[in-house]
């Protein structure tokens, strides 16, 4: 238990370890008096995502540098570390130069070590090895990534930093969801292993008393995985983060996490010990930072205390001038490259929104559909018919209002605006998919149980639409699909465009990897957007829903009977028109309508709900037909297939007792005959004594409409009995006349 005094390791082993490390090539930081406790500060960030400019809650790289400067001035024994996603999904200022300004800024600040995040792998392992690692002056770590060919660790697993004679070991790990978060083709040469297993292997090695394989007095885990919310339960429950917190052994003294963009700071007991360790995350974008404060005995090398906190960053420290200059230089480049006008819009193109104002990747959005439209347009010369866009590839809204201080008129779209939406520079890939495969792709919007988001809504191109049942079992959600008004045939093949991330099965859309004749179009998503605006000049958002949730009370119904449609996904969620009426029609005749509830439903696409009950008109042709669901205010219109059944056959019921005089208490038989023209009725029969049911039976196939019902003994007196046929599928109910039975 590394953070329990007296339980570390024998002093002579610690001394040997310190001697061996002092002679090694590890980094040495600071100095202090011989016997005073060694105070070590570790300041942390995660999910910086190239936010080098100060903006709102994001402090920017210069203030981040000022924070690190301040801690180092107060205590030379300060280390600056990160839990991944330093680069990738960046704002334009960093993105336009392949995040080199962010790397330069972190180099200038003096980052010591970081785990990899998933976004470091946006362009694949070759890019990491050939560009990112040579440019970064800090150690990038991942203990759970392995070379697929050899099984050996693919990257550096740990880093040792000697601080005033104390060795601090950092072990890195990256989310096990990595293959679904980046293009699997880009990381085809590595495998992603279990995080606790890898971390324990390395932490135990650093704590085994053998200087030849590396030794550390304190071990800190930098892991690009995190809790779904700030609660303690999210960090310790049956979740990916809970598995890490509960599965990493006592040789790890602190856990610095990220990935989920949450801020939290917990002291969590280590299983099987009386010791607790910090588990923290500093949110995102340089809005906050984490701070670990350690005290270590310089003689025994025991960790005697450790505490943690997460603090706001913006406005808390003076900016570092050298870092500020790097940012200023990057801004100057970005202003020139980004100011080029590419087109105009007439209103906002937004992503879906949750009730708290955050992005909802589970909701249909005008922006997601628009990007799919653009990508279909970009590959129309390749005969593509449908395009899909993943919501995680949309990193910013396209807003009508120009930024404050901009000289551009409202509605202007610049290169910077377009790049902010899709910063990953994915190529567009075409492939052939059968209708059945398209249906499977749409089914995969419902994500695997272990995924960080339960549902991911694909943007779909104009002309393609579908209905779905949100209450259906896994694999059975998708109903009718249409292309340009015609039903999608499950056996027919269609040409589909997706970005390279999706084509490789990203975001768990593995059905796309089975597409026939996949081909790189040679077009880049960002350039396709620029080309689209150059060809079309002005774009307006489409408020029609291309996917509508429909839950039918029955998929088959008889004329003159009622049918209820539970409707959802009729409205968007982020500033678009949010009032409307759901109208259900048959052959152009309105059958019913209801006001739409615009309440946002988080994580899903269920915003815009209504329940409409309609009566199928008499004389409606039998067999398959289409009800139309529309929202006149937005232009949404989609067909819902139903089956119209023939009206039930009329029946006639006769009932008569086997005896007219019955002794009190004796049972007796009652005969029932039910007839229908040209058919043999089946269903339930009930015998009534006045209004009281006294016996029942069932007419089954082969009974030819006859059934004998045993009536239990009745009290003395005159009883009027009748039989009632309850009806069944295809047969109308009927009842017999009353006949007397005298009981003596």
XYZ file of C-alpha atoms in Angstrom:
744
model
C 0.000 0.000 0.000
C 2.132 2.793 -1.311
C 0.411 5.659 0.449
C 0.529 4.093 3.937
C 3.474 5.062 6.157
C 5.605 2.089 7.148
C 4.133 -0.213 4.529
C 6.157 0.861 1.518
C 9.221 -1.414 1.221
C 12.384 -1.913 3.362
C 14.543 1.165 3.648
C 17.613 -0.524 2.179
C 15.666 -1.538 -0.905
C 14.428 2.014 -1.263
C 17.978 3.305 -0.932
C 19.230 0.896 -3.587
C 16.386 1.929 -5.850
C 17.128 5.596 -5.366
C 20.808 5.007 -6.089
C 20.059 3.041 -9.227
C 17.631 5.660 -10.464
C 20.032 8.469 -9.692
C 22.484 6.820 -12.059
C 19.878 6.262 -14.779
C 18.652 8.604 -17.504
C 15.377 9.579 -15.831
C 14.520 13.260 -15.496
C 15.675 14.969 -12.274
C 13.681 17.929 -10.929
C 14.466 20.211 -7.976
C 16.395 19.791 -4.709
C 15.692 20.108 -0.971
C 17.239 19.716 2.455
C 18.349 16.187 3.317
C 15.897 15.173 6.014
C 12.906 17.483 5.512
C 9.766 15.911 4.009
C 9.783 16.164 0.247
C 6.772 18.146 -0.936
C 5.745 17.382 -4.509
C 3.057 19.180 -6.497
C 1.541 17.531 -9.564
C -0.705 19.773 -11.664
C -2.937 18.064 -14.208
C -5.112 18.710 -17.226
C -7.131 16.464 -19.484
C -9.045 16.858 -22.738
C -7.383 20.161 -23.622
C -8.288 19.616 -27.306
C -6.082 22.378 -28.632
C -7.956 25.189 -26.843
C -4.929 27.435 -26.952
C -6.958 30.654 -27.190
C -8.793 31.978 -24.161
C -12.532 31.794 -24.787
C -15.251 31.883 -22.152
C -14.489 29.279 -19.509
C -11.438 28.053 -21.443
C -8.424 29.828 -19.976
C -6.143 29.277 -22.960
C -2.597 28.016 -23.170
C -0.932 31.208 -21.882
C -2.859 31.145 -18.598
C -2.266 27.394 -18.373
C 1.442 28.172 -18.650
C 1.073 30.866 -16.015
C -0.486 28.342 -13.649
C 2.409 25.930 -14.081
C 4.902 28.795 -13.692
C 3.223 29.816 -10.443
C 3.428 26.348 -8.935
C 7.040 25.883 -9.993
C 7.975 29.258 -8.520
C 6.428 28.242 -5.204
C 7.788 24.697 -5.321
C 10.471 23.563 -7.786
C 9.282 20.009 -7.103
C 6.347 20.490 -9.485
C 5.346 18.189 -12.330
C 2.886 19.023 -15.116
C 0.986 16.038 -16.528
C -2.081 15.242 -18.635
C -4.595 12.436 -19.134
C -4.821 12.583 -22.923
C -6.620 14.355 -25.769
C -4.192 17.256 -25.664
C -4.704 17.531 -29.412
C -7.475 16.556 -31.815
C -11.035 17.923 -32.058
C -9.318 21.278 -31.694
C -10.489 24.768 -32.434
C -9.512 26.240 -35.769
C -6.474 28.155 -34.520
C -4.738 24.899 -33.659
C -6.451 22.629 -36.170
C -5.391 24.589 -39.252
C -1.738 23.814 -38.455
C -2.263 20.155 -37.506
C -2.192 21.079 -33.797
C 1.461 22.080 -33.958
C 0.683 25.316 -32.051
C -0.774 23.263 -29.197
C 2.244 20.979 -29.108
C 4.553 24.019 -29.204
C 2.658 25.647 -26.338
C 2.762 22.532 -24.145
C 6.446 22.126 -24.935
C 7.067 25.710 -23.873
C 5.093 25.203 -20.651
C 7.161 22.113 -19.984
C 4.692 19.271 -19.902
C 6.416 16.300 -18.274
C 4.234 13.375 -19.244
C 0.795 12.488 -20.625
C -1.240 9.452 -21.377
C -2.485 9.091 -24.904
C -6.124 9.946 -25.534
C -8.247 8.615 -28.341
C -7.889 11.868 -30.308
C -4.128 11.524 -30.491
C -4.960 8.609 -32.825
C -7.388 10.492 -35.090
C -4.975 10.068 -37.994
C -3.718 6.635 -36.962
C -0.650 5.132 -35.349
C 1.617 6.118 -38.250
C 0.794 9.782 -37.621
C 1.449 9.325 -33.895
C 4.863 7.805 -34.529
C 5.929 10.053 -37.411
C 4.481 13.414 -36.340
C 3.110 13.598 -32.804
C 5.855 11.835 -30.852
C 8.775 13.616 -32.573
C 7.085 16.992 -32.006
C 6.109 16.449 -28.357
C 8.935 16.932 -25.842
C 7.045 15.043 -23.137
C 6.558 11.315 -22.657
C 3.356 9.926 -24.166
C 2.222 6.734 -22.389
C -0.112 3.794 -22.968
C 0.438 0.535 -21.105
C -2.634 -1.150 -22.615
C -1.755 -0.740 -26.316
C 0.050 -3.684 -27.892
C 1.721 -4.371 -31.214
C -0.632 -6.695 -33.053
C 2.214 -8.599 -34.712
C 4.406 -9.205 -31.666
C 2.120 -8.707 -28.679
C 4.688 -6.337 -27.162
C 3.738 -2.925 -25.792
C 3.274 -0.606 -28.760
C 4.326 2.569 -26.962
C 6.115 3.725 -23.831
C 4.222 2.358 -20.839
C 5.559 4.445 -17.953
C 7.760 7.404 -17.186
C 9.959 7.986 -14.120
C 10.595 11.483 -12.784
C 13.090 11.994 -9.929
C 12.028 14.903 -7.741
C 14.445 15.804 -4.959
C 15.559 12.198 -4.673
C 12.038 10.775 -4.838
C 11.012 8.828 -7.923
C 7.493 9.443 -9.172
C 6.321 6.885 -11.687
C 3.540 7.624 -14.157
C 1.679 4.788 -15.881
C -0.487 5.618 -18.893
C -3.601 3.970 -20.330
C -6.191 4.870 -22.958
C -9.892 4.017 -23.142
C -10.726 0.502 -24.257
C -13.286 2.049 -26.636
C -10.439 3.364 -28.808
C -11.304 1.138 -31.842
C -14.799 2.622 -31.978
C -13.671 6.210 -31.434
C -11.093 6.469 -34.211
C -10.884 4.868 -37.607
C -10.109 1.199 -36.938
C -8.110 1.118 -40.165
C -5.756 3.734 -38.749
C -4.892 1.602 -35.728
C -4.996 -1.782 -37.440
C -1.447 -2.534 -36.263
C -2.253 -2.364 -32.543
C -4.649 -4.025 -30.128
C -6.269 -2.409 -27.110
C -6.015 -4.350 -23.876
C -7.779 -4.367 -20.526
C -6.795 -1.262 -18.552
C -6.623 -2.661 -14.982
C -4.612 -5.675 -16.143
C -2.049 -3.526 -17.960
C -1.799 -0.920 -15.213
C -1.347 -3.508 -12.469
C 1.334 -5.272 -14.494
C 3.379 -2.077 -14.817
C 2.659 -0.679 -11.341
C 3.646 -3.979 -9.751
C 6.859 -3.989 -11.783
C 7.669 -0.501 -10.510
C 7.052 -1.662 -6.940
C 8.771 -5.071 -6.855
C 12.078 -3.904 -5.338
C 14.051 -4.797 -8.468
C 15.901 -1.705 -9.739
C 16.729 -3.456 -13.013
C 13.130 -3.194 -14.279
C 12.395 0.294 -12.964
C 11.366 1.392 -9.485
C 9.144 4.204 -8.235
C 8.411 5.526 -4.763
C 5.044 6.903 -5.844
C 2.936 5.671 -8.776
C 0.294 7.828 -10.486
C -2.043 6.473 -13.148
C -2.831 8.783 -16.067
C -5.837 7.215 -17.765
C -7.899 8.497 -20.648
C -11.159 7.112 -19.323
C -13.574 8.706 -16.909
C -16.813 8.784 -15.020
C -20.013 9.687 -16.842
C -20.892 12.354 -14.255
C -19.288 13.916 -11.158
C -20.966 11.542 -8.695
C -19.019 9.051 -6.632
C -21.317 6.293 -7.908
C -20.300 6.998 -11.507
C -16.635 6.549 -10.574
C -17.113 3.367 -8.572
C -20.136 1.573 -10.035
C -20.486 -0.978 -12.818
C -18.990 1.334 -15.441
C -15.730 1.475 -17.416
C -14.347 3.928 -14.854
C -15.629 1.862 -11.952
C -13.799 -1.177 -13.314
C -10.588 0.826 -13.317
C -11.015 2.383 -9.881
C -11.973 -0.943 -8.325
C -9.567 -3.038 -10.365
C -6.301 -1.102 -10.080
C -4.314 -2.411 -7.138
C -2.764 -0.675 -4.139
C 0.539 -0.012 -5.901
C -1.189 2.904 -7.619
C -1.328 5.939 -5.327
C -3.518 8.287 -7.401
C -5.651 8.195 -10.537
C -5.800 11.161 -12.912
C -8.574 10.570 -15.450
C -10.283 12.233 -18.422
C -12.209 11.448 -21.621
C -15.724 12.188 -20.351
C -15.127 15.947 -19.874
C -16.376 15.846 -16.283
C -14.971 17.586 -13.214
C -14.714 15.490 -10.061
C -12.407 14.932 -7.124
C -12.896 11.876 -4.918
C -10.941 10.075 -2.227
C -11.846 6.434 -2.801
C -10.827 3.516 -0.566
C -8.493 0.981 -2.156
C -10.069 -2.466 -2.047
C -8.648 -4.672 0.691
C -6.862 -1.815 2.473
C -7.608 0.971 4.918
C -6.104 3.510 2.509
C -7.896 5.913 0.151
C -6.450 7.451 -2.988
C -7.409 10.478 -5.076
C -9.413 9.974 -8.259
C -9.832 13.218 -10.152
C -10.633 14.766 -13.515
C -10.265 18.434 -14.482
C -13.119 18.568 -17.001
C -12.186 19.862 -20.447
C -10.653 22.571 -22.617
C -8.409 24.081 -19.922
C -11.393 25.318 -17.949
C -9.936 23.832 -14.759
C -6.865 21.969 -13.558
C -6.182 19.238 -11.052
C -3.666 19.436 -8.240
C -2.103 16.583 -6.290
C -0.097 17.507 -3.210
C 2.274 14.784 -1.956
C 4.581 14.476 1.027
C 7.257 11.779 0.957
C 9.732 10.792 3.670
C 13.198 11.356 2.145
C 14.768 8.558 4.182
C 12.231 5.743 3.905
C 10.796 7.011 0.594
C 7.347 6.360 2.047
C 4.395 8.411 0.825
C 3.192 9.983 4.075
C 0.277 12.071 2.749
C -1.540 12.864 -0.460
C -4.404 15.238 -1.185
C -6.144 16.465 -4.320
C -8.294 19.275 -5.640
C -9.788 20.553 -8.903
C -9.681 24.309 -9.353
C -10.838 26.832 -11.988
C -8.145 28.098 -14.318
C -9.540 31.104 -16.203
C -8.480 34.394 -14.605
C -6.571 32.697 -11.795
C -3.007 33.230 -13.070
C -1.108 35.767 -15.187
C -0.365 34.481 -18.697
C 3.051 33.141 -19.597
C 4.527 35.631 -22.141
C 6.376 33.021 -24.204
C 3.281 30.852 -24.502
C 1.161 33.911 -25.279
C 3.455 34.647 -28.228
C 3.009 31.110 -29.584
C -0.743 31.580 -29.386
C -0.570 35.011 -31.013
C 1.464 33.619 -33.893
C -1.051 30.793 -34.362
C -3.940 33.246 -34.311
C -2.294 35.322 -37.012
C -1.921 32.301 -39.279
C -5.480 31.157 -38.565
C -6.915 34.595 -39.277
C -5.429 34.605 -42.727
C -6.342 31.015 -43.576
C -9.695 31.061 -41.873
C -11.082 34.364 -43.050
C -11.709 33.209 -46.590
C -15.448 33.285 -47.275
C -16.829 30.053 -48.705
C -20.596 30.680 -48.673
C -23.676 31.916 -46.853
C -26.479 30.498 -44.702
C -29.930 31.877 -43.949
C -30.254 30.471 -40.403
C -28.431 28.357 -37.842
C -27.425 24.793 -38.625
C -27.226 23.308 -35.118
C -26.444 19.982 -33.495
C -29.040 18.367 -31.231
C -29.196 19.622 -27.654
C -29.960 18.090 -24.267
C -32.113 19.689 -21.590
C -29.027 21.139 -19.866
C -27.838 22.798 -23.069
C -25.065 20.311 -23.822
C -24.677 18.450 -27.098
C -26.931 15.419 -27.631
C -25.351 12.949 -30.033
C -28.496 10.855 -29.794
C -30.694 13.445 -31.501
C -31.398 14.120 -35.170
C -30.121 17.551 -36.155
C -30.291 19.908 -39.126
C -26.482 20.049 -39.115
C -26.047 16.277 -39.194
C -28.485 15.933 -42.069
C -26.908 18.874 -43.914
C -23.420 17.365 -43.713
C -24.863 14.107 -45.061
C -26.443 16.122 -47.887
C -23.084 17.711 -48.659
C -21.293 14.373 -48.726
C -23.940 12.873 -51.001
C -23.563 15.901 -53.289
C -19.776 15.482 -53.274
C -20.077 11.901 -54.524
C -23.058 12.257 -56.848
C -20.756 11.851 -59.843
C -19.895 8.427 -58.393
C -23.616 7.488 -58.465
C -23.984 7.541 -54.689
C -27.609 7.397 -53.530
C -27.491 7.753 -49.727
C -25.051 9.310 -47.244
C -24.729 8.838 -43.482
C -22.901 11.126 -41.016
C -21.838 10.244 -37.468
C -22.797 12.821 -34.812
C -19.395 12.673 -33.094
C -17.813 14.040 -36.260
C -19.696 17.323 -35.800
C -17.613 19.447 -33.450
C -19.338 22.848 -33.688
C -22.602 24.426 -34.792
C -22.798 26.546 -37.942
C -24.350 29.751 -36.659
C -25.995 32.553 -38.610
C -24.791 35.381 -36.365
C -21.222 36.461 -37.023
C -18.811 36.349 -34.061
C -18.610 39.441 -31.878
C -16.202 41.949 -33.373
C -16.293 40.368 -36.807
C -16.680 42.628 -39.822
C -18.391 39.853 -41.779
C -22.161 40.217 -42.216
C -24.434 37.687 -40.502
C -24.843 34.506 -42.458
C -21.278 34.456 -43.739
C -19.579 31.052 -43.743
C -15.788 31.177 -43.658
C -13.247 28.415 -44.077
C -12.761 28.573 -40.320
C -16.486 27.992 -39.759
C -16.507 24.973 -42.039
C -13.346 23.544 -40.487
C -14.717 23.921 -36.969
C -17.589 21.583 -37.862
C -15.416 18.767 -39.254
C -11.835 19.083 -38.007
C -10.758 15.501 -38.684
C -10.111 15.690 -42.438
C -11.726 12.335 -43.149
C -11.870 11.055 -46.691
C -15.252 10.058 -48.132
C -15.744 6.383 -48.923
C -18.391 4.830 -51.154
C -19.656 1.252 -50.885
C -22.554 -0.941 -51.929
C -25.004 -1.953 -49.218
C -28.133 -4.053 -49.546
C -31.327 -2.767 -48.033
C -30.892 -5.351 -45.286
C -27.402 -4.009 -44.529
C -28.693 -0.435 -44.449
C -31.293 -1.548 -41.946
C -28.537 -3.106 -39.824
C -26.506 0.109 -39.964
C -29.513 2.002 -38.617
C -30.046 -0.655 -35.924
C -26.485 -0.019 -34.739
C -27.509 3.488 -33.686
C -28.565 1.672 -30.515
C -25.076 1.194 -29.108
C -23.633 -1.806 -27.248
C -24.292 -1.915 -23.512
C -20.694 -1.011 -22.652
C -20.617 2.081 -24.905
C -20.334 5.501 -23.276
C -23.450 6.729 -25.084
C -26.554 4.533 -25.410
C -27.637 5.929 -28.772
C -25.911 7.712 -31.665
C -28.151 9.322 -34.273
C -26.825 9.227 -37.802
C -27.393 12.191 -40.042
C -29.003 10.985 -43.280
C -29.114 12.609 -46.687
C -32.163 14.180 -48.296
C -34.444 11.663 -50.008
C -33.755 8.894 -47.503
C -36.130 8.496 -44.579
C -37.320 5.781 -42.240
C -39.568 4.989 -39.304
C -38.466 3.229 -36.156
C -39.982 1.834 -32.961
C -38.030 3.104 -29.927
C -39.668 0.464 -27.708
C -38.764 -2.550 -29.867
C -36.241 -5.218 -28.815
C -32.613 -4.971 -29.897
C -32.303 -5.609 -33.619
C -35.983 -4.917 -34.335
C -36.224 -1.121 -34.149
C -36.180 -0.163 -37.818
C -39.394 -0.258 -39.807
C -40.102 1.029 -43.298
C -37.279 2.786 -45.164
C -37.726 4.948 -48.251
C -35.511 6.448 -50.932
C -37.060 9.270 -52.901
C -40.503 8.053 -51.883
C -40.015 4.414 -52.881
C -39.645 1.654 -50.272
C -36.114 0.352 -49.766
C -35.930 -3.250 -50.957
C -33.966 -5.432 -48.546
C -32.422 -7.477 -51.364
C -31.472 -4.544 -53.606
C -28.028 -2.929 -53.371
C -27.617 0.829 -52.991
C -24.503 2.995 -53.229
C -23.775 4.695 -49.918
C -21.290 7.409 -48.920
C -19.765 7.644 -45.434
C -16.580 9.150 -44.047
C -13.528 6.948 -43.544
C -14.142 6.787 -39.791
C -17.558 5.206 -40.280
C -16.401 3.056 -43.184
C -13.890 1.395 -40.869
C -16.609 0.591 -38.311
C -16.110 3.616 -36.062
C -18.650 4.352 -33.312
C -19.561 0.634 -33.392
C -21.175 0.858 -36.862
C -19.589 -2.445 -37.807
C -22.172 -3.267 -40.488
C -20.451 -0.718 -42.710
C -17.300 -2.828 -42.785
C -19.260 -5.490 -44.698
C -20.140 -3.174 -47.580
C -19.253 -4.422 -51.044
C -16.792 -2.607 -53.324
C -15.596 -0.016 -50.813
C -13.695 2.760 -52.563
C -11.921 5.873 -51.354
C -13.489 8.723 -53.308
C -10.410 10.894 -52.900
C -12.620 13.692 -51.524
C -12.052 15.160 -48.045
C -15.078 16.016 -45.890
C -13.932 19.594 -45.198
C -13.024 20.311 -48.805
C -16.356 18.840 -49.885
C -18.112 21.380 -47.668
C -16.098 24.217 -49.204
C -16.814 22.932 -52.724
C -20.527 22.636 -51.922
C -20.767 26.276 -50.872
C -18.828 27.401 -53.911
C -21.345 25.560 -56.096
C -24.504 26.478 -54.177
C -23.529 29.779 -52.510
C -26.428 29.915 -50.012
C -27.749 27.116 -47.808
C -30.898 26.996 -45.672
C -31.587 24.441 -42.920
C -34.128 21.715 -43.624
C -36.488 21.264 -40.667
C -38.106 18.074 -41.932
C -37.445 14.968 -39.884
C -35.842 12.141 -41.828
C -36.479 9.600 -39.068
C -39.775 9.368 -37.179
C -40.565 7.156 -34.216
C -43.823 5.232 -34.585
C -45.366 2.818 -32.078
C -48.632 1.291 -33.357
C -51.292 -0.132 -31.073
C -51.569 -2.807 -33.775
C -49.983 -3.275 -37.168
C -53.290 -4.617 -38.513
C -56.715 -3.103 -38.032
C -60.262 -3.538 -39.291
C -62.300 -0.848 -40.947
C -64.401 1.195 -38.528
C -62.076 0.315 -35.606
C -59.541 2.532 -33.822
C -55.768 2.602 -34.193
C -53.382 4.610 -31.971
C -50.048 5.914 -33.216
C -47.454 6.878 -30.595
C -45.210 9.319 -32.481
C -41.812 10.777 -31.617
C -38.841 12.511 -33.242
C -41.166 15.040 -34.840
C -39.168 18.145 -33.837
C -35.566 19.289 -33.466
C -34.154 20.417 -30.135
C -31.820 23.391 -30.546
C -33.581 26.581 -31.558
C -35.468 25.188 -34.544
C -39.292 25.502 -34.816
C -40.605 23.609 -31.789
C -44.374 23.934 -32.126
C -46.479 21.842 -34.418
C -49.313 19.425 -34.991
C -49.019 15.765 -35.874
C -51.531 14.894 -38.593
C -52.447 11.346 -39.630
C -54.051 10.923 -43.044
C -55.221 8.145 -45.343
C -55.237 8.743 -49.082
C -55.189 12.500 -48.517
C -58.018 12.501 -45.983
C -57.147 13.614 -42.466
C -58.180 11.015 -39.884
C -56.850 12.671 -36.733
C -54.326 15.079 -35.249
C -52.692 16.067 -31.974
C -50.453 18.824 -30.665
C -46.773 17.897 -30.422
C -44.982 17.953 -27.069
C -41.599 19.696 -27.661
C -40.012 18.572 -24.362
C -36.422 17.440 -24.880
C -35.677 13.802 -24.064
C -31.983 13.482 -23.210
C -29.595 11.046 -24.968
C -32.265 9.970 -27.479
C -34.104 11.234 -30.547
C -37.547 11.261 -28.919
C -38.093 15.032 -28.808
C -41.388 15.957 -30.452
C -43.957 13.441 -29.196
C -47.659 13.027 -29.903
C -50.318 10.353 -29.630
C -52.959 10.241 -32.359
C -55.926 7.844 -32.378
C -57.714 7.397 -35.688
C -60.633 5.326 -36.980
C -60.065 3.438 -40.202
C -62.927 4.481 -42.507
C -65.508 1.983 -43.664
C -64.857 0.874 -47.219
C -61.048 1.157 -46.926
C -59.569 -1.407 -49.328
C -58.332 -4.536 -47.633
C -54.662 -5.461 -47.416
C -51.519 -3.347 -47.160
C -52.022 0.404 -47.139
C -50.212 3.518 -45.968
C -51.104 6.035 -43.308
C -49.277 9.333 -43.725
C -47.808 11.141 -40.711
C -47.065 14.800 -41.315
C -46.164 17.993 -39.468
C -47.430 20.843 -41.666
C -45.390 23.450 -39.789
C -42.036 21.825 -40.677
C -42.814 19.866 -43.827
C -42.152 16.475 -42.245
C -44.087 13.738 -44.031
C -43.593 9.991 -43.902
C -45.689 6.913 -44.660
C -46.491 4.232 -42.090
C -47.539 0.840 -43.493
C -50.502 -0.961 -41.910
C -52.671 -3.946 -42.839
C -56.416 -3.375 -43.224
C -58.376 -6.494 -42.379
C -61.840 -7.468 -43.559
C -64.765 -6.545 -41.325
C -65.653 -9.371 -38.928
C -68.287 -11.838 -40.147
C -71.635 -11.529 -38.467
C -72.638 -14.493 -36.337
C -75.839 -15.969 -34.948
C -75.967 -17.693 -31.587
C -78.584 -20.199 -30.432
C -78.672 -21.532 -26.898
C -81.041 -24.002 -25.241
C -80.996 -26.140 -22.088
C -80.976 -29.925 -22.368
C -83.800 -29.934 -19.756
C -86.546 -27.490 -18.951
C -87.072 -28.912 -15.430
C -84.028 -29.501 -13.225
C -83.748 -30.651 -9.628
C -82.199 -28.061 -7.302
C -78.457 -28.540 -6.991
C -78.142 -30.824 -10.018
C -75.873 -29.713 -12.867
C -77.268 -29.841 -16.378
C -76.135 -29.336 -19.968
C -76.720 -26.265 -22.041
C -76.197 -26.499 -25.799
C -74.798 -23.609 -27.803
C -74.658 -23.293 -31.581
C -72.868 -20.373 -33.287
C -73.054 -19.959 -37.051
C -71.497 -17.621 -39.629
C -71.974 -17.583 -43.366
C -69.279 -19.647 -45.076
C -67.049 -20.036 -42.006
C -66.760 -21.920 -38.756
C -66.692 -19.558 -35.751
C -64.196 -20.056 -32.951
C -64.048 -18.209 -29.661
C -65.410 -18.003 -26.159
C -68.978 -18.736 -25.091
C -70.557 -17.638 -21.793
C -73.901 -18.770 -20.375
C -75.738 -16.134 -18.340
C -78.477 -16.542 -15.734
C -80.075 -13.146 -16.226
C -77.021 -10.878 -15.991
C -74.871 -13.285 -13.987
C -72.375 -15.542 -15.846
C -72.764 -19.110 -14.603
C -70.745 -21.207 -17.070
C -68.369 -20.882 -20.032
C -66.719 -22.892 -22.775
C -64.619 -22.397 -25.903
C -65.572 -23.077 -29.485
C -62.558 -24.530 -31.243
C -61.829 -25.439 -34.841
C -63.569 -28.719 -35.612
C -66.482 -28.106 -33.256
C -68.580 -26.997 -36.234
C -70.038 -24.253 -34.066
C -71.449 -26.644 -31.436
C -70.367 -26.767 -27.808
C -71.958 -28.342 -24.741
C -71.695 -26.259 -21.589
C -72.095 -27.805 -18.154
C -74.177 -25.508 -15.938
C -73.733 -26.030 -12.170
C -76.720 -26.601 -9.926
C -79.036 -23.620 -9.489
C -81.363 -22.546 -6.691
C -85.081 -23.326 -6.817
C -87.133 -21.067 -9.009
C -87.503 -19.895 -12.588
C -84.220 -19.024 -14.345
C -83.878 -17.294 -17.716
C -80.699 -18.452 -19.457
C -78.978 -17.132 -22.539
C -75.661 -17.744 -24.357
C -73.245 -15.077 -25.573
C -70.469 -15.570 -28.158
C -67.688 -13.093 -27.354
C -66.376 -12.925 -30.912
C -62.818 -13.400 -32.123
C -60.488 -12.501 -34.966
C -62.779 -12.349 -37.982
C -66.067 -13.037 -36.140
C -68.449 -10.535 -34.592
C -70.014 -11.255 -31.193
C -73.664 -12.313 -30.867
C -76.065 -13.587 -28.222
C -78.991 -15.980 -28.067
C -82.538 -15.410 -26.939
C -83.435 -16.148 -23.299
C -85.058 -19.488 -22.539
C -86.500 -20.579 -19.190
C -85.343 -23.374 -16.897
C -87.473 -24.285 -13.869
C -85.515 -25.576 -10.875
C -87.582 -27.515 -8.257
